[in-house]
Coordinates of C-alpha atoms in Angstrom, one line a residue:
X1 CA 117.6 146.9 105.0
X2 CA 114.4 145.5 103.5
X3 CA 114.8 142.3 105.5
X4 CA 115.1 144.3 108.7
X5 CA 112.0 146.3 107.8
X6 CA 110.1 143.0 107.1
X7 CA 111.2 141.6 110.5
X8 CA 109.9 144.7 112.3
X9 CA 106.6 144.4 110.5
X10 CA 106.2 140.7 111.3
X11 CA 107.1 141.3 115.0
X12 CA 104.7 144.1 115.1
X13 CA 102.0 142.0 113.7
X14 CA 102.6 139.4 116.3
X15 CA 102.5 142.0 119.1
X16 CA 99.2 143.3 117.8
X17 CA 97.9 139.8 117.6
X18 CA 97.9 139.7 113.8
X19 CA 99.3 136.6 112.0
X20 CA 101.4 137.2 108.9
X21 CA 99.6 136.1 105.7
X22 CA 99.7 132.4 105.2
X23 CA 101.6 131.1 102.2
X24 CA 99.3 129.9 99.4
X25 CA 99.5 126.3 98.5
X26 CA 101.1 125.5 95.2
X27 CA 104.1 123.7 93.7
X28 CA 105.9 122.0 96.6
X29 CA 103.7 123.7 99.3
X30 CA 100.8 122.2 101.1
X31 CA 99.1 118.8 101.3
X32 CA 100.4 116.4 98.6
X33 CA 97.8 115.7 96.1
X34 CA 97.0 113.2 93.3
X35 CA 94.9 114.2 90.3
X36 CA 93.3 111.7 87.8
X37 CA 92.6 112.5 84.2
X38 CA 91.0 110.4 81.5
X39 CA 87.8 108.5 80.6
X40 CA 85.3 106.2 82.2
X41 CA 87.9 103.6 83.0
X42 CA 89.4 105.9 85.6
X43 CA 86.5 108.3 86.4
X44 CA 84.6 105.7 88.4
X45 CA 82.1 104.3 85.9
X46 CA 80.1 101.4 87.4
X47 CA 81.6 102.0 90.8
X48 CA 78.2 101.8 92.4
X49 CA 78.0 98.0 91.9
X50 CA 80.0 95.5 94.0
X51 CA 79.6 92.3 91.9
X52 CA 76.7 91.2 89.6
X53 CA 73.3 89.7 90.2
X54 CA 70.2 89.1 88.1
X55 CA 68.1 89.4 91.3
X56 CA 67.5 92.5 93.4
X57 CA 70.1 95.2 92.6
X58 CA 70.2 96.0 96.3
X59 CA 72.4 93.0 96.8
X60 CA 75.2 94.6 95.0
X61 CA 74.5 98.3 95.5
X62 CA 77.5 99.5 97.4
X63 CA 77.2 103.3 97.0
X64 CA 73.5 104.0 96.4
X65 CA 71.8 106.5 94.2
X66 CA 74.4 109.2 94.9
X67 CA 77.3 107.0 93.7
X68 CA 78.3 109.5 91.0
X69 CA 77.9 112.7 92.9
X70 CA 81.1 114.6 93.0
X71 CA 79.5 117.8 94.5
X72 CA 77.1 118.2 97.4
X73 CA 74.1 118.4 95.0
X74 CA 75.0 116.0 92.2
X75 CA 77.4 115.7 89.3
X76 CA 79.6 118.6 88.3
X77 CA 79.3 117.4 84.7
X78 CA 76.4 115.2 84.0
X79 CA 77.4 111.7 82.9
X80 CA 81.1 111.9 83.9
X81 CA 80.3 109.3 86.6
X82 CA 83.1 110.1 89.0
X83 CA 82.1 107.6 91.6
X84 CA 82.9 107.4 95.3
X85 CA 84.9 104.2 94.6
X86 CA 87.2 105.8 92.0
X87 CA 90.9 105.1 92.4
X88 CA 92.1 108.6 93.2
X89 CA 91.1 108.5 96.9
X90 CA 94.3 106.8 98.1
X91 CA 94.2 108.5 101.5
X92 CA 97.1 108.4 103.9
X93 CA 97.3 112.2 104.2
X94 CA 97.2 112.5 100.4
X95 CA 94.5 114.7 98.9
X96 CA 93.0 114.0 95.5
X97 CA 90.9 115.3 92.7
X98 CA 89.1 113.3 89.9
X99 CA 88.9 115.3 86.6
X100 CA 88.2 112.2 84.5
X101 CA 84.9 111.9 82.6
X102 CA 83.1 108.9 81.1
X103 CA 83.1 109.2 77.3
X104 CA 86.2 111.5 77.2
X105 CA 88.7 111.3 74.3
X106 CA 92.1 113.0 74.0
X107 CA 90.3 116.2 73.0
X108 CA 87.0 117.7 74.1
X109 CA 83.8 116.6 72.4
X110 CA 80.1 117.2 72.9
X111 CA 80.4 120.9 73.1
X112 CA 76.8 121.7 72.2
X113 CA 74.2 123.2 74.4
X114 CA 72.9 119.8 75.7
X115 CA 74.1 117.5 78.4
X116 CA 76.7 115.9 76.2
X117 CA 79.8 117.8 77.2
X118 CA 82.8 115.5 77.4
X119 CA 86.0 117.3 78.5
X120 CA 89.1 115.9 76.8
X121 CA 92.7 116.3 77.9
X122 CA 93.1 119.8 76.4
X123 CA 92.7 123.5 77.1
X124 CA 89.1 123.8 75.8
X125 CA 87.1 126.6 77.4
X126 CA 83.7 128.0 76.3
X127 CA 83.8 130.9 78.7
X128 CA 80.9 129.6 80.8
X129 CA 83.0 127.4 83.1
X130 CA 83.2 124.3 80.9
X131 CA 86.9 123.4 80.6
X132 CA 89.0 120.7 79.1
X133 CA 90.8 118.5 81.6
X134 CA 94.2 120.0 81.0
X135 CA 92.9 123.5 81.7
X136 CA 91.1 122.3 84.8
X137 CA 94.3 120.6 86.0
X138 CA 96.3 123.8 85.3
X139 CA 93.9 125.9 87.4
X140 CA 93.8 123.4 90.3
X141 CA 97.5 122.7 90.3
X142 CA 98.4 126.4 90.6
X143 CA 96.9 126.4 94.2
X144 CA 97.5 122.8 95.3
X145 CA 100.6 120.7 95.8
X146 CA 100.1 118.2 93.0
X147 CA 102.7 115.4 93.3
X148 CA 101.2 112.9 90.7
X149 CA 98.9 113.2 87.7
X150 CA 97.4 109.9 86.6
X151 CA 96.4 109.7 82.9
X152 CA 94.3 106.9 81.4
X153 CA 93.1 107.8 77.9
X154 CA 92.6 106.5 74.4
X155 CA 89.9 103.9 74.5
X156 CA 87.2 106.2 73.2
X157 CA 89.4 107.4 70.4
X158 CA 89.2 103.8 69.1
X159 CA 85.5 103.7 69.8
X160 CA 85.7 101.0 72.4
X161 CA 82.0 101.2 73.3
X162 CA 81.0 100.7 69.7
X163 CA 83.3 97.6 69.5
X164 CA 81.6 96.1 72.6
X165 CA 78.1 96.9 71.1
X166 CA 78.9 95.3 67.8
X167 CA 80.4 92.2 69.3
X168 CA 77.4 91.6 71.6
X169 CA 75.0 92.4 68.8
X170 CA 76.7 89.9 66.4
X171 CA 76.5 87.2 69.1
X172 CA 72.9 87.8 69.8
X173 CA 71.8 87.9 66.1
X174 CA 73.7 84.8 64.7
X175 CA 73.4 81.1 65.5
X176 CA 76.3 79.0 66.7
X177 CA 76.3 77.1 63.3
X178 CA 76.7 80.4 61.4
X179 CA 78.7 82.7 63.7
X180 CA 78.8 86.4 62.7
X181 CA 82.1 87.6 64.2
X182 CA 82.8 91.2 65.0
X183 CA 86.6 90.5 64.7
X184 CA 86.3 90.2 60.9
X185 CA 83.9 93.1 60.5
X186 CA 85.6 95.8 58.4
X187 CA 83.9 98.5 60.5
X188 CA 85.7 97.1 63.5
X189 CA 89.0 95.9 62.0
X190 CA 89.5 99.4 60.4
X191 CA 89.8 100.8 63.9
X192 CA 92.9 98.8 64.6
X193 CA 95.0 99.0 61.5
X194 CA 98.7 100.0 61.9
X195 CA 97.9 103.5 60.5
X196 CA 95.0 104.0 62.8
X197 CA 97.0 102.8 65.8
X198 CA 99.7 105.3 64.9
X199 CA 97.2 108.1 64.6
X200 CA 95.7 107.3 68.0
X201 CA 99.2 106.9 69.6
X202 CA 100.0 110.4 68.3
X203 CA 96.8 111.7 69.8
X204 CA 97.6 110.2 73.2
X205 CA 101.2 111.6 72.9
X206 CA 99.8 115.0 72.4
X207 CA 97.5 114.6 75.4
X208 CA 100.5 113.8 77.6
X209 CA 102.3 116.8 76.3
X210 CA 99.3 119.0 77.2
X211 CA 99.3 117.6 80.8
X212 CA 103.0 118.6 81.1
X213 CA 102.1 122.0 79.5
X214 CA 99.4 122.5 82.1
X215 CA 101.8 121.8 84.9
X216 CA 104.4 124.1 83.5
X217 CA 101.8 126.9 83.2
X218 CA 101.0 126.3 86.9
X219 CA 104.7 126.9 87.7
X220 CA 105.8 123.3 88.2
X221 CA 109.2 121.9 87.1
X222 CA 109.3 118.3 86.0
X223 CA 111.2 117.4 89.2
X224 CA 108.2 118.5 91.4
X225 CA 105.7 115.9 90.2
X226 CA 105.3 112.7 88.2
X227 CA 102.9 111.7 85.4
X228 CA 101.6 108.2 85.7
X229 CA 100.6 106.7 82.4
X230 CA 98.0 104.0 83.3
X231 CA 97.0 101.2 81.0
X232 CA 93.6 99.6 80.6
X233 CA 92.6 96.3 82.2
X234 CA 91.2 93.3 80.3
X235 CA 87.4 93.1 81.1
X236 CA 86.6 89.6 79.8
X237 CA 88.7 86.4 79.6
X238 CA 89.8 84.7 76.4
X239 CA 87.3 82.3 75.0
X240 CA 88.5 79.3 76.9
X241 CA 88.1 81.1 80.2
X242 CA 84.3 81.7 80.1
X243 CA 82.1 79.8 82.6
X244 CA 79.1 79.8 80.2
X245 CA 79.1 77.8 76.9
X246 CA 79.5 79.6 73.6
X247 CA 76.2 78.1 72.3
X248 CA 72.8 78.7 73.8
X249 CA 71.7 82.0 75.4
X250 CA 73.1 81.8 78.9
X251 CA 76.3 83.7 78.1
X252 CA 74.2 86.8 77.7
X253 CA 70.8 86.0 79.3
X254 CA 72.5 85.1 82.6
X255 CA 76.1 86.3 82.4
X256 CA 75.7 89.5 80.4
X257 CA 78.8 88.8 78.3
X258 CA 77.4 87.6 75.0
X259 CA 80.6 87.2 72.8
X260 CA 81.9 84.5 70.5
X261 CA 85.1 82.9 71.8
X262 CA 87.0 84.1 68.7
X263 CA 85.9 87.7 69.4
X264 CA 86.8 87.4 73.0
X265 CA 90.3 86.4 72.0
X266 CA 90.5 89.3 69.5
X267 CA 89.3 91.7 72.2
X268 CA 92.2 90.7 74.4
X269 CA 94.9 90.3 71.7
X270 CA 94.0 93.2 69.5
X271 CA 91.6 95.7 71.1
X272 CA 93.0 96.0 74.6
X273 CA 96.6 95.6 73.3
X274 CA 96.2 98.4 70.8
X275 CA 94.7 100.7 73.4
X276 CA 97.5 99.9 75.9
X277 CA 100.2 100.2 73.2
X278 CA 98.9 103.7 72.5
X279 CA 99.1 104.6 76.2
X280 CA 102.6 103.3 76.6
X281 CA 104.0 104.4 73.3
X282 CA 102.3 107.7 73.3
X283 CA 103.7 108.5 76.8
X284 CA 107.2 107.5 75.6
X285 CA 106.9 109.6 72.5
X286 CA 105.9 112.7 74.5
X287 CA 109.6 112.7 75.6
X288 CA 108.9 113.8 79.1
X289 CA 111.4 113.1 81.9
X290 CA 109.0 112.5 84.7
X291 CA 106.7 109.8 83.3
X292 CA 106.2 106.3 84.8
X293 CA 103.8 103.5 83.6
X294 CA 101.3 101.8 85.8
X295 CA 100.3 98.6 83.9
X296 CA 96.9 97.3 84.9
X297 CA 96.2 95.0 82.0
X298 CA 96.1 91.8 84.2
X299 CA 94.8 93.5 87.4
X300 CA 91.4 92.0 87.1
X301 CA 92.4 88.5 85.9
X302 CA 90.5 85.8 87.8
X303 CA 87.7 88.3 88.6
X304 CA 86.6 89.3 85.1
X305 CA 83.1 89.3 83.6
X306 CA 81.9 85.7 83.1
X307 CA 85.3 84.3 84.0
X308 CA 85.5 80.8 85.5
X309 CA 86.1 80.8 89.2
X310 CA 83.7 83.6 90.1
X311 CA 80.0 84.2 89.5
X312 CA 76.9 86.1 90.1
X313 CA 76.0 86.4 93.8
X314 CA 73.2 83.8 93.4
X315 CA 75.5 81.4 91.6
X316 CA 78.0 81.4 94.5
X317 CA 75.6 81.4 97.3
X318 CA 76.5 84.9 98.4
X319 CA 73.8 86.9 100.1
X320 CA 75.1 90.4 99.3
X321 CA 78.2 92.3 98.5
X322 CA 78.8 92.7 102.2
X323 CA 78.9 89.0 102.9
X324 CA 82.2 87.6 104.2
X325 CA 84.4 86.6 101.2
X326 CA 82.1 88.3 98.7
X327 CA 85.1 90.0 97.0
X328 CA 86.7 86.7 96.2
X329 CA 83.6 85.1 94.7
X330 CA 82.3 88.1 92.8
X331 CA 83.1 89.5 89.4
X332 CA 84.9 92.9 89.4
X333 CA 83.4 94.0 86.0
X334 CA 79.8 95.1 85.4
X335 CA 77.6 93.0 83.2
X336 CA 77.1 94.2 79.6
X337 CA 73.5 95.2 79.5
X338 CA 71.6 95.7 76.2
X339 CA 68.7 98.0 75.5
X340 CA 66.4 95.0 76.0
X341 CA 67.8 94.0 79.4
X342 CA 68.7 97.4 81.0
X343 CA 66.5 98.0 84.0
X344 CA 67.0 100.9 86.5
X345 CA 68.8 101.7 88.6
X346 CA 71.4 100.2 86.2
X347 CA 72.7 102.5 83.4
X348 CA 73.7 101.3 80.0
X349 CA 77.0 103.2 80.1
X350 CA 78.1 101.2 83.1
X351 CA 78.4 98.0 81.0
X352 CA 81.8 96.3 80.9
X353 CA 83.5 98.6 83.3
X354 CA 85.5 97.7 86.4
X355 CA 83.0 98.0 89.2
X356 CA 83.3 98.6 92.9
X357 CA 85.8 95.9 93.7
X358 CA 87.7 96.5 90.5
X359 CA 88.0 100.2 91.3
X360 CA 89.2 99.6 94.8
X361 CA 91.8 97.2 93.4
X362 CA 93.0 99.9 91.1
X363 CA 93.1 102.3 94.1
X364 CA 95.3 99.9 95.9
X365 CA 97.6 99.7 92.8
X366 CA 97.7 103.5 92.6
X367 CA 98.6 103.8 96.3
X368 CA 101.5 101.5 95.8
X369 CA 102.6 103.4 92.7
X370 CA 102.4 106.7 94.6
X371 CA 104.7 105.0 97.1
X372 CA 104.6 107.7 99.8
X373 CA 105.5 110.4 97.2
X374 CA 108.5 108.5 95.7
X375 CA 106.3 107.6 92.6
X376 CA 107.2 104.5 90.7
X377 CA 105.8 102.4 87.9
X378 CA 105.2 98.7 87.5
X379 CA 102.7 96.0 86.7
X380 CA 99.9 95.5 89.3
X381 CA 98.2 92.2 89.8
X382 CA 96.1 90.3 92.4
X383 CA 98.2 89.0 95.2
X384 CA 95.7 86.9 97.2
X385 CA 92.2 86.7 98.6
X386 CA 90.4 88.9 101.1
X387 CA 90.7 92.6 101.8
X388 CA 93.4 94.9 103.1
X389 CA 93.0 97.1 106.2
X390 CA 91.7 99.7 103.8
X391 CA 88.9 97.4 102.6
X392 CA 90.5 96.9 99.2
X393 CA 91.4 93.7 97.3
X394 CA 94.9 92.5 97.9
X395 CA 97.2 93.6 95.1
X396 CA 100.9 93.8 94.4
X397 CA 103.0 96.1 92.2
X398 CA 105.7 94.2 90.5

C-alpha cells in the first residue's frame, strides 16, 4: 500500500510539473571521486615551478602567483600549498579533492592561534572549522561518491625537512678534505633506528585505520572504495649520479643540491627507504581489506635534482618550460634553497619537492592506478620521453 501511495505522489508531482527530490550523492551515488590525504609530497608543494633556473624565475613559472590557491580567494589553509599541478586532478569524468597539507604529520600539529595549523590524518576539530584530514574526509565522503582515497604520510614524522637542512648545512660548512657528514650525526641517525622506525610505522598504521574509520562513519563499506598507500620518491641521485663535483661550490651555488656523496647514498638507502617502509608496512599492519600500494620511489629517476642527463634551463639551452622537449631536459625536483639564496617568488618550503613536471608524472601514475575505477597497485616509473595527450610525462605502472 505504501508503494502505491508513493507512486500516486510521484505521478501527481509530475502532472503538476514538480520533480521528485533528487537523491543525494554519497556512497555509490554520483560522480566518482578521488581524495588525496597527506603532506607536502602529495599536496602540491613546488608545483608552481616547471624545472630549475638561476636566471629569471619567469622561465620556469608554470602556474603563477596563484599556484597554491585552492579557493577563489587564496589558500583554504595558509601554507598547505595545494597546487594546481597536484596529482589528484586525474580528470576523465572523475572529480577530486585535495585535503593534503605541506608540513602535515600523522596527527594534527600547529593548533595555536597563528598561521601554523597543520591538519594531520585524524579527527581533530577546534570548533571553528579547523579539522584534521580524516574528519574532513568523513564530512566530504558522506555527500560524494568517493572511490579512492590516496594516502602519502610519514616523512614529517621522521623530520625529513630537518634532515635535508642538516645535510646541506654540513656540506656548506665543511671542506672536502674534512667532510662533516650528516649521515653519522647522532641527531640524524637517531631518527632512523629500528625502534624509531617501528614507532613511526605504528603511527602510519593508525593513520590508515583512521582513514577507514572516517569512511565507515560516512556509511561506506570496504567494497565501495579503495585506499591507495602511496610511497615517496627519491629526490636526489646517489653520489655517483650527480652532474656537479663533490668538491668546490657548484653543487650548491649552481645546482642547489649541496650534499656529500656519502650522505646522498644514505638519503636514498636509509631515509627514503625508512619512510617508504613505514608507508608499506603501516598500511599492511592496519589490516584493511581494501588497500593497494602505489610505489613511486623510482618515478623521478633520470629527472632528479642535480642528476646527470638533465640540467637547469640555461645549462641545456632551453628557453623556457614551454619550449619543445623541455620536460625531458629539465629536473622534476625543486632546488634546495638556503636562507642565503632564497629570493622571491621562490619559497623556502618548496625546496627538494617534486615540482610541476614531477607532480604531473605522479598524476599520470595515479590515473593508471585508478584504472577507470578498478583500482590497482603497482610500481610507477618513466616509460619514455615527451608528453602524453594530457600534457603529462610518459609513465607506466608495472
